XYZ file of C-alpha atoms in Angstrom:
486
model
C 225.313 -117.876 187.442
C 224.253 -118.558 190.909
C 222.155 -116.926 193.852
C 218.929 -115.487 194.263
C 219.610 -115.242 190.134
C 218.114 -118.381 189.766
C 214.394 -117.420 190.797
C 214.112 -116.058 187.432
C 212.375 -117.982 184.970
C 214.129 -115.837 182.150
C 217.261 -116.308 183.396
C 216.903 -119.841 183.493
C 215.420 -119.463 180.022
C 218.385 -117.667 178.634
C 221.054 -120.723 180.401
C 222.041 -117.926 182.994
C 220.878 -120.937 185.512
C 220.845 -124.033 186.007
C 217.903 -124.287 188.261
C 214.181 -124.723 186.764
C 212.501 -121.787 189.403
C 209.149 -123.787 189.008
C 210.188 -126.634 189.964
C 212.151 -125.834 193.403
C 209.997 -123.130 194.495
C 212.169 -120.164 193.939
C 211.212 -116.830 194.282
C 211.823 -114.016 191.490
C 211.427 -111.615 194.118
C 213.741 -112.628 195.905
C 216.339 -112.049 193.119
C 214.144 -108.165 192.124
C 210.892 -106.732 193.347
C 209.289 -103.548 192.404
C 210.714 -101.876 196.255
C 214.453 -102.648 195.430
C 216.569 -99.611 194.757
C 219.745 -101.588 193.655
C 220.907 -102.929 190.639
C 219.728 -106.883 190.732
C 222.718 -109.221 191.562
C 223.868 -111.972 189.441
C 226.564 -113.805 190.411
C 229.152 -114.936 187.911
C 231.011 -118.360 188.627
C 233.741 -118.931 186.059
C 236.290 -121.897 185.543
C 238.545 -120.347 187.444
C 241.191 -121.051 184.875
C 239.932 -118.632 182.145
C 238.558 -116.051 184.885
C 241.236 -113.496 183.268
C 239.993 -114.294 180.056
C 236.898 -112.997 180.908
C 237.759 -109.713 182.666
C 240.207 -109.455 179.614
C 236.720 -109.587 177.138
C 235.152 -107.472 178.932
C 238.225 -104.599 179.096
C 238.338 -104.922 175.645
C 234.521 -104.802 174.616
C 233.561 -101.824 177.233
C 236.926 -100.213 176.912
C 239.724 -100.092 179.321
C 238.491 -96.679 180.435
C 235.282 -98.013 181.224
C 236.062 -100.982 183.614
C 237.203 -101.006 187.186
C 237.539 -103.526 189.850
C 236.526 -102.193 193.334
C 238.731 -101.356 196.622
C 238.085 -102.741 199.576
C 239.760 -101.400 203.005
C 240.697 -103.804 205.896
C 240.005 -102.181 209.419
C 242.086 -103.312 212.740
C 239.751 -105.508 214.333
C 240.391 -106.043 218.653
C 243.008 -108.488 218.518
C 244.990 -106.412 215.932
C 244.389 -103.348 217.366
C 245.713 -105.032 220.606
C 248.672 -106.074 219.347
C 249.747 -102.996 216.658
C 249.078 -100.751 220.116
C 251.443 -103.169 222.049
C 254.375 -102.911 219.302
C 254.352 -99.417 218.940
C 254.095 -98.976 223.361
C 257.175 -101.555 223.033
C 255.335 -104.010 225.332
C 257.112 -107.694 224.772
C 255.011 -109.924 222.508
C 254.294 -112.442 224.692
C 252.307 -110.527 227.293
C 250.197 -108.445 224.031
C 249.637 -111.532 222.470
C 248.004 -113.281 225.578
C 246.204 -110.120 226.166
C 244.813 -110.393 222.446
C 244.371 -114.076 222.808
C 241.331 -113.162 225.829
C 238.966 -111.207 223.644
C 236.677 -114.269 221.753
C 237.307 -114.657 218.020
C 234.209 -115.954 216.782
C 233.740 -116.488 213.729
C 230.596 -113.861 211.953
C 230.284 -112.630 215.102
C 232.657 -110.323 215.734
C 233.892 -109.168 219.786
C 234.805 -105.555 220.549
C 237.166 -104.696 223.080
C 234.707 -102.672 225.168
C 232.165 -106.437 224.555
C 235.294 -107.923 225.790
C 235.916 -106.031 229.265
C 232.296 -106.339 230.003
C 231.761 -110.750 229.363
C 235.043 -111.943 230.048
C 236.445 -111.261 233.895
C 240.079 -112.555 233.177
C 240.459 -109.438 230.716
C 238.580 -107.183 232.530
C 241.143 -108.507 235.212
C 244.099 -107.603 233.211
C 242.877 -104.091 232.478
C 242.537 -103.644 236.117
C 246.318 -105.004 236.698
C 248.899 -102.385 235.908
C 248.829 -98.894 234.117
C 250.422 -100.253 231.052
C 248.137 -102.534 230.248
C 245.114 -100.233 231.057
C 246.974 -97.750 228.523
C 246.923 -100.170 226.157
C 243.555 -101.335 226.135
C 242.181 -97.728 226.168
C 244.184 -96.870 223.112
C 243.274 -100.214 221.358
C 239.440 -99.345 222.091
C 240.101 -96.423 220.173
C 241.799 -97.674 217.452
C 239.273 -100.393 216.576
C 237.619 -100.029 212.719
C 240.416 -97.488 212.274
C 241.525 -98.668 208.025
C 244.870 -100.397 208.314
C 244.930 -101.555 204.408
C 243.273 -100.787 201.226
C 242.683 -104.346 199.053
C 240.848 -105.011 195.475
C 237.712 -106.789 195.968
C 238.159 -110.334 195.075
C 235.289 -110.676 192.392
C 233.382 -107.053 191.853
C 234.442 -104.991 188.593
C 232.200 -102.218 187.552
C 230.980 -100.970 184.045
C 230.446 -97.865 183.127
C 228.752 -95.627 180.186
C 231.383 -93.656 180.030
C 235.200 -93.301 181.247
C 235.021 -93.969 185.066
C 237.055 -91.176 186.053
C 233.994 -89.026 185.240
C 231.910 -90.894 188.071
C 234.631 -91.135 190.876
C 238.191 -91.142 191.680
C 240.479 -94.487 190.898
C 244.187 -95.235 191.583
C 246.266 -97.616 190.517
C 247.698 -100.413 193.505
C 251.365 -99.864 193.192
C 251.776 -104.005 194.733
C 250.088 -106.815 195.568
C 247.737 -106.795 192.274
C 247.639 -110.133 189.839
C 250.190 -109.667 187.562
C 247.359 -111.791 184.566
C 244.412 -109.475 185.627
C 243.402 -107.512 182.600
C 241.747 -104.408 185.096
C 244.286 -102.407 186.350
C 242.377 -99.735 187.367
C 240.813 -99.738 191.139
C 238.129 -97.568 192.519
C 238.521 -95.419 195.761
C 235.011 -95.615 196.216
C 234.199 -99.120 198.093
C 231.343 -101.680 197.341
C 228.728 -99.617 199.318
C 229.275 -96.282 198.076
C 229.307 -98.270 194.291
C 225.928 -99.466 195.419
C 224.855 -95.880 196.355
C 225.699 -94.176 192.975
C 223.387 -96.627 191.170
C 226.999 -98.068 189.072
C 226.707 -101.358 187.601
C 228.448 -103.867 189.433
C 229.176 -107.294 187.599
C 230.746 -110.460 190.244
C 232.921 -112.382 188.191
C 234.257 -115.518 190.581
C 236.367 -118.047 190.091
C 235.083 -121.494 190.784
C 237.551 -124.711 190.448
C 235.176 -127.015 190.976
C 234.120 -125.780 187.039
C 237.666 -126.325 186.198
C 237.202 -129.831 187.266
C 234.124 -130.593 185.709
C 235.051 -129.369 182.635
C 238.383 -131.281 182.423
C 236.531 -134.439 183.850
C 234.269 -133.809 180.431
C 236.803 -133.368 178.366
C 238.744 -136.740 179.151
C 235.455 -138.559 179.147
C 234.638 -137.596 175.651
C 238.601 -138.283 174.486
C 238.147 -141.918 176.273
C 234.350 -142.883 175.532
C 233.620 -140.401 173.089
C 230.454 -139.299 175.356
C 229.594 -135.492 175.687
C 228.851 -134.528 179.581
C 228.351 -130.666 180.093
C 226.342 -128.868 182.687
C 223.388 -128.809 180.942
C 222.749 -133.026 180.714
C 224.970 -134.442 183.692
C 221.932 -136.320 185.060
C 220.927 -135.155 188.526
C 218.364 -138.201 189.642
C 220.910 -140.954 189.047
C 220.397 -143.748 191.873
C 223.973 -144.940 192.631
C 224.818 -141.449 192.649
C 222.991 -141.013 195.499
C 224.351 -144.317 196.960
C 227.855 -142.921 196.556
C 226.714 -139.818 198.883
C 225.378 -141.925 201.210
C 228.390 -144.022 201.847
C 230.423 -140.440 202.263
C 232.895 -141.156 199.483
C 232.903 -137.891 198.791
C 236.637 -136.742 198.690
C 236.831 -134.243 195.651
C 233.167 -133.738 195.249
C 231.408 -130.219 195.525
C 230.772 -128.799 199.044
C 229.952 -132.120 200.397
C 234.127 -133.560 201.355
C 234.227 -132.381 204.310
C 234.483 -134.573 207.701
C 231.129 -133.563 209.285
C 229.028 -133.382 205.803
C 230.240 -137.266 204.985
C 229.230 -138.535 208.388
C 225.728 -136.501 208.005
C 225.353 -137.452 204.792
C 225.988 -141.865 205.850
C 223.598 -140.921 208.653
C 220.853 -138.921 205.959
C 221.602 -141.731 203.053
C 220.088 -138.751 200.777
C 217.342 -139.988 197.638
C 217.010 -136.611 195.786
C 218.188 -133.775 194.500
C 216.215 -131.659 197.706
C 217.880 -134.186 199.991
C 221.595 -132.548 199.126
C 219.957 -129.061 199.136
C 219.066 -128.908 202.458
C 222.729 -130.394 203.167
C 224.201 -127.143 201.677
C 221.372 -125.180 203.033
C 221.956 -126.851 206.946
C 225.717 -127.218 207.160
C 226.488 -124.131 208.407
C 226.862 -122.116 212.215
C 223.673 -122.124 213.281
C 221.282 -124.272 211.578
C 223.520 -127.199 211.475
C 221.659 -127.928 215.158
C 218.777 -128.620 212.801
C 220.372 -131.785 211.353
C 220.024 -134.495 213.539
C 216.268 -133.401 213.846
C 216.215 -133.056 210.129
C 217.737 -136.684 209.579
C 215.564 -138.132 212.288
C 212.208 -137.009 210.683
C 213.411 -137.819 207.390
C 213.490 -141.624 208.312
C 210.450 -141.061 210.467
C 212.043 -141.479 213.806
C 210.452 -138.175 214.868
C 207.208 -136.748 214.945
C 206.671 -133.540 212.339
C 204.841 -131.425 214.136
C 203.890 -127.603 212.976
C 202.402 -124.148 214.299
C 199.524 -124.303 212.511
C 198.281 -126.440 210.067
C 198.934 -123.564 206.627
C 202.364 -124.251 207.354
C 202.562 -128.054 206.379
C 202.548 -127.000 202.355
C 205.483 -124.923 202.988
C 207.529 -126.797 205.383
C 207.078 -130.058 204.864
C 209.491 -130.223 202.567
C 212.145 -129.729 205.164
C 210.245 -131.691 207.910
C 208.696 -128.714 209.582
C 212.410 -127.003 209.710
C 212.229 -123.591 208.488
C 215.351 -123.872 206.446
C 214.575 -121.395 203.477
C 214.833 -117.239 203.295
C 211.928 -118.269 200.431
C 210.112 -120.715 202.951
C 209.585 -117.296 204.666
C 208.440 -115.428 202.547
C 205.686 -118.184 200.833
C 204.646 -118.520 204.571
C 203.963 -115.038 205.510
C 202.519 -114.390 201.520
C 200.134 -117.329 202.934
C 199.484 -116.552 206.425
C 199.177 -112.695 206.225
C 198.538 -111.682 203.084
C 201.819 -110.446 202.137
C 202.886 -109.189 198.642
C 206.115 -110.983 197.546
C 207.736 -107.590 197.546
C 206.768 -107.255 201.313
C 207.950 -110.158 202.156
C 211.260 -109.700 200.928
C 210.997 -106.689 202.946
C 210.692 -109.053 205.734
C 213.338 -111.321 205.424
C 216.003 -108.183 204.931
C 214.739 -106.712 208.102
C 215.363 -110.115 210.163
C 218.485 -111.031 208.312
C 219.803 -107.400 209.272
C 218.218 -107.040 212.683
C 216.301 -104.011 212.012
C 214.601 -103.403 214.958
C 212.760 -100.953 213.798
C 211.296 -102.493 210.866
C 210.641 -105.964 212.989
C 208.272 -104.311 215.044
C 206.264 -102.645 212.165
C 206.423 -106.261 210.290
C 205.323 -108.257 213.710
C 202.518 -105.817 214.161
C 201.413 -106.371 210.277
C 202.096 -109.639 210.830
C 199.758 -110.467 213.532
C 196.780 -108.637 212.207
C 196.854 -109.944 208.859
C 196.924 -113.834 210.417
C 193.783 -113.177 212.945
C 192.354 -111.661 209.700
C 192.760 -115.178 207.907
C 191.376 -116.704 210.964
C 194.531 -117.885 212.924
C 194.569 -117.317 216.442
C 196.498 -113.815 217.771
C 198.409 -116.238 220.293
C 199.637 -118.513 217.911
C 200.418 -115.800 214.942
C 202.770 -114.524 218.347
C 204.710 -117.813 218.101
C 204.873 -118.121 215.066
C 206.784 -114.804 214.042
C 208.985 -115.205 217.436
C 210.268 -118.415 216.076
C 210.891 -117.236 212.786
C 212.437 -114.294 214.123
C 215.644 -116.737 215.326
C 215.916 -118.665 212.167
C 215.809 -116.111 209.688
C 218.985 -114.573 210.917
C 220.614 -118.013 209.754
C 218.207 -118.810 207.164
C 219.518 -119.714 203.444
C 218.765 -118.139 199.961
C 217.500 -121.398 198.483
C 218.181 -120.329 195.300
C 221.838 -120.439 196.491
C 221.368 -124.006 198.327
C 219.935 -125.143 194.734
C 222.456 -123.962 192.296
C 225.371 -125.779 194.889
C 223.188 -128.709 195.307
C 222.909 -129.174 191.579
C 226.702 -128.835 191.197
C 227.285 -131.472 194.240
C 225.463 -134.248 193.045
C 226.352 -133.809 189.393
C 230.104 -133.827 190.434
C 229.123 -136.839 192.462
C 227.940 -138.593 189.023
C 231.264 -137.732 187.527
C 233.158 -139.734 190.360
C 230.293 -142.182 190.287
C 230.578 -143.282 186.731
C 233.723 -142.069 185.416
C 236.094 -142.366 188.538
C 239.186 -142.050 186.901
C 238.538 -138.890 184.360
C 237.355 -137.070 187.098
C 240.111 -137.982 190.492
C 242.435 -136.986 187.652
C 241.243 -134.108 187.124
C 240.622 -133.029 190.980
C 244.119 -134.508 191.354
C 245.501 -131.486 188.191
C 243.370 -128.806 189.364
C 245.213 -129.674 193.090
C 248.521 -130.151 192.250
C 249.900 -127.435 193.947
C 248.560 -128.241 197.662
C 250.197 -131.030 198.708
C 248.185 -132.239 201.427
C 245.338 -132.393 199.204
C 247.132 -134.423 196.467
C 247.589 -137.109 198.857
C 244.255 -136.949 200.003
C 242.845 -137.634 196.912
C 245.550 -140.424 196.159
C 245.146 -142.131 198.571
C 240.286 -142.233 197.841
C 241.955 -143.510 194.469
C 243.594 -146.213 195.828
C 240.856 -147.128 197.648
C 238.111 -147.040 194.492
C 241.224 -149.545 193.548
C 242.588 -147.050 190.673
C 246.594 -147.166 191.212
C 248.533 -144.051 191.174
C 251.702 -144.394 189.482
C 254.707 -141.611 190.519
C 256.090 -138.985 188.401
C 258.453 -140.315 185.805
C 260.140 -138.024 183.883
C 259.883 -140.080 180.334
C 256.414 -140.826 180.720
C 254.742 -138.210 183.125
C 253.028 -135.103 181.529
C 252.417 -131.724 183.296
C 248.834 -132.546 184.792
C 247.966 -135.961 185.871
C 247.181 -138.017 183.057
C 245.647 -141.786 182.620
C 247.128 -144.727 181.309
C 245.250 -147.439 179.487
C 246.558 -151.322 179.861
C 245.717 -154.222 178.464
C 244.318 -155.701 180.857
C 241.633 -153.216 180.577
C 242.345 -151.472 184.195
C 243.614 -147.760 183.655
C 246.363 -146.137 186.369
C 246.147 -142.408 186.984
C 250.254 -141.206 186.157
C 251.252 -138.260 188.714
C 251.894 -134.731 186.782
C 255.416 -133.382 186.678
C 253.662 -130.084 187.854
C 253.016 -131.866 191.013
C 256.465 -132.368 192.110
C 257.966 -129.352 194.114
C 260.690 -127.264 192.905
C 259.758 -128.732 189.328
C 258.927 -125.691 186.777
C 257.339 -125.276 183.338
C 259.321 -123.817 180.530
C 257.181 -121.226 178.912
């Protein structure tokens, strides 16, 4: 399990988590506090392999009756809208499409057409241009949010008492569903309304990178007769940190990418912590953080802080607020906050509820000048955490990913060719990455034979010579057009 899950000392008790809560500085209110309505959320990561074994066992021990995954609708957002309004006004593509192209698609922060006409003159110049395209901006306007699909919600199934049909209406998707999913059955009711009727809801995801790991283990006990699971893959080896820090980290957990390997040279992580603020950073928004971060880490830049009650909190992250939970230990500290108040807190930044901001600024401020701090500086200090908090990460998250990174990192570290073979099986079907990961073999110097059709078996497997060097032998399931006989 991952996610704010892994503040709870029970739950790490019971080997729901991986993460020790004590020893990170997780929150259990963060995960449930006493002012939380909702069910808690615990996040389910499966290999993603046997995912539909799992939805099968729980069909079968609830009841088929009892079990439904949850809808999810898709809603025309501007650039659709513009260009389902243009086909059905017969407009010709090209001119709808570079009228859609105009409105800003970024990314979590989503542009409305009536956004659009206001920030960006050339489309506010186009609506102005002829009647047809006037017409069809007006009718896009109004057909933005309008439900264009219904879906099935890629994790969520729910669990009832009793038959669901008695708590709300289901149908079943007529196309599109998994053929191997166990749950047939679909809700009408979407994930907030679920959340509103007080139903169980139970995420079961699909991770590969478990699928990996757990083949990586399996060929490493077959070879060396060594037994690596989740629970004793070491996570303070030394060169596994010197293998992040060179960025040869093709095929390991949410640290392969481009910008993360060139961070990561630049950071030359030591710790555990090190890769959690990686995960934690490396995102829109606080990844401006990271050269600052980096900098201060290898004291080529001046910490510097508020007030001096924040150095025990921050200083972990070189003065960087970084952490939802970093917020809440500081305002816990600096205003006498309960935890469940500070939770309070972080949803009401995270969701921009102006309403509750003011209320919380106002507490804020008198419970710091209570404690002694200056009115002035209590001021800055909420107004700066007011910006980060809306990009500020669940730690508890950050921690259970961290973990995952650097023990996949061991895997390649010390038993490179169990574990490229098994990236290499688990990726056999995208080509692109297949080569990718070819050719960091053939750089680690482990040759990659081709498929041969007397020797090659449906994954990738190794071969052992003589001369004690092993070769990695391409799977048959990685050729195209090639099937498996069932």
């Amino acid at each position: 399990a991952r996610g704010s899950a892994a503040g709870s000392i029970v739950a790490y008790s019971l080997f729901i988590t991986l993460v020790d809560p004590l020893q990170h500085g997780l929150i259990f209110e963060r995960f449930l506090n006493p002012g939380r309505i909702s069910m808690p959320d615990i996040d389910l990561d499966f290999r993603d392999d046997r995912r539909s074994e799992m939805l099968e066992y729980t069909a079968r021990k609830y009841g088929d009756d009892k079990v439904a995954q949850i809808i999810t609708f898709g809603t025309l957002g501007a650039r659709a809208a513009i260009r389902d309004v243009g086909r059905v006004l017969d407009i010709p593509l090209s001119e709808v499409d570079s009228a859609a192209k105009l409105v800003p698609n970024i990314p979590g922060k989503p542009t409305t057409i009536n956004d659009a006409l206001e920030e960006v003159p050339e489309f506010k110049q186009l609506y102005n241009s002829t009647g047809y395209f006037k017409e069809l901006i007006d009718t896009a306007s109004h057909m933005e949010g309008v439900v264009r699909n219904a879906g099935t919600h890629a994790a969520g199934v729910i669990i009832t008492d009793k038959p669901t049909i008695e708590y709300l209406p289901l149908h079943r998707p007529t196309s599109g569903s998994s053929e191997d999913n166990p749950i047939k059955t679909v809700t009408q009711f979407e994930m907030s309304h679920i959340d509103d009727l007080g139903m169980l809801k139970v995420d079961f995801l699909g991770l590969a990178t478990l699928t990996i790991m757990a083949r990586a283990c399996d060929l490493i006990k077959q070879r060396h007769g060594i037994e690596l699971n989740l629970d004793n893959i070491p996570i303070d080896d030394p060169p596994t940190f010197e293998l992040l820090g060179r960025g040869e980290t093709a095929g390991v957990f949410q640290v392969e990418g481009a910008g993360m390997r060139r961070y990561l040279v630049q950071m030359k992580p030591q710790t555990l912590d090190n890769v959690i603020a990686m995960v934690a950073l490396f995102r829109p928004g606080p990844m401006e953080f990271i050269p600052g971060y980096i900098r201060r880490m290898h004291n080529e830049e001046e910490v510097e802080y508020l007030h001096p009650a924040l150095e025990p909190i921050f200083e972990e992250t070189y003065g960087y607020p970084v952490y939802q939970e970093q917020l809440m230990f500081a305002v816990m500290n600096l205003a006498g906050y309960t935890a469940p108040e500070a939770d309070d807190l972080r949803k009401a930044i995270s969701k921009k509820q102006k309403d509750k901001l003011l209320k919380h600024r106002e507490k804020f401020i008198s419970g710091a000048t209570e404690k002694g701090i200056a009115e002035e500086t209590a001021r800055k200090i909420f107004d700066s955490w007011e910006e980060f908090a809306r990009y500020g990460f669940n730690k508890a998250h950050a921690a259970d990913y961290g973990v995952l990174a650097v023990q996949t990192a061991y895997l390649k570290t010390h038993y490179p060719e169990e574990y490229m073979t098994a990236v290499l099986s688990v990726n056999q079907n995208d080509t692109s990455k297949v080569a990718l990961y070819a050719a960091d073999c053939r750089r680690m110097g482990i040759e990659v034979a081709p498929p041969d059709v007397n020797i090659s078996e449906w994954d990738f497997s190794i071969e052992d010579h003589h001369e004690g060097k092993s070769t990695i032998r391409f799977g048959l399931g990685a050729v195209k057009n090639v099937g498996r006989v069932p």
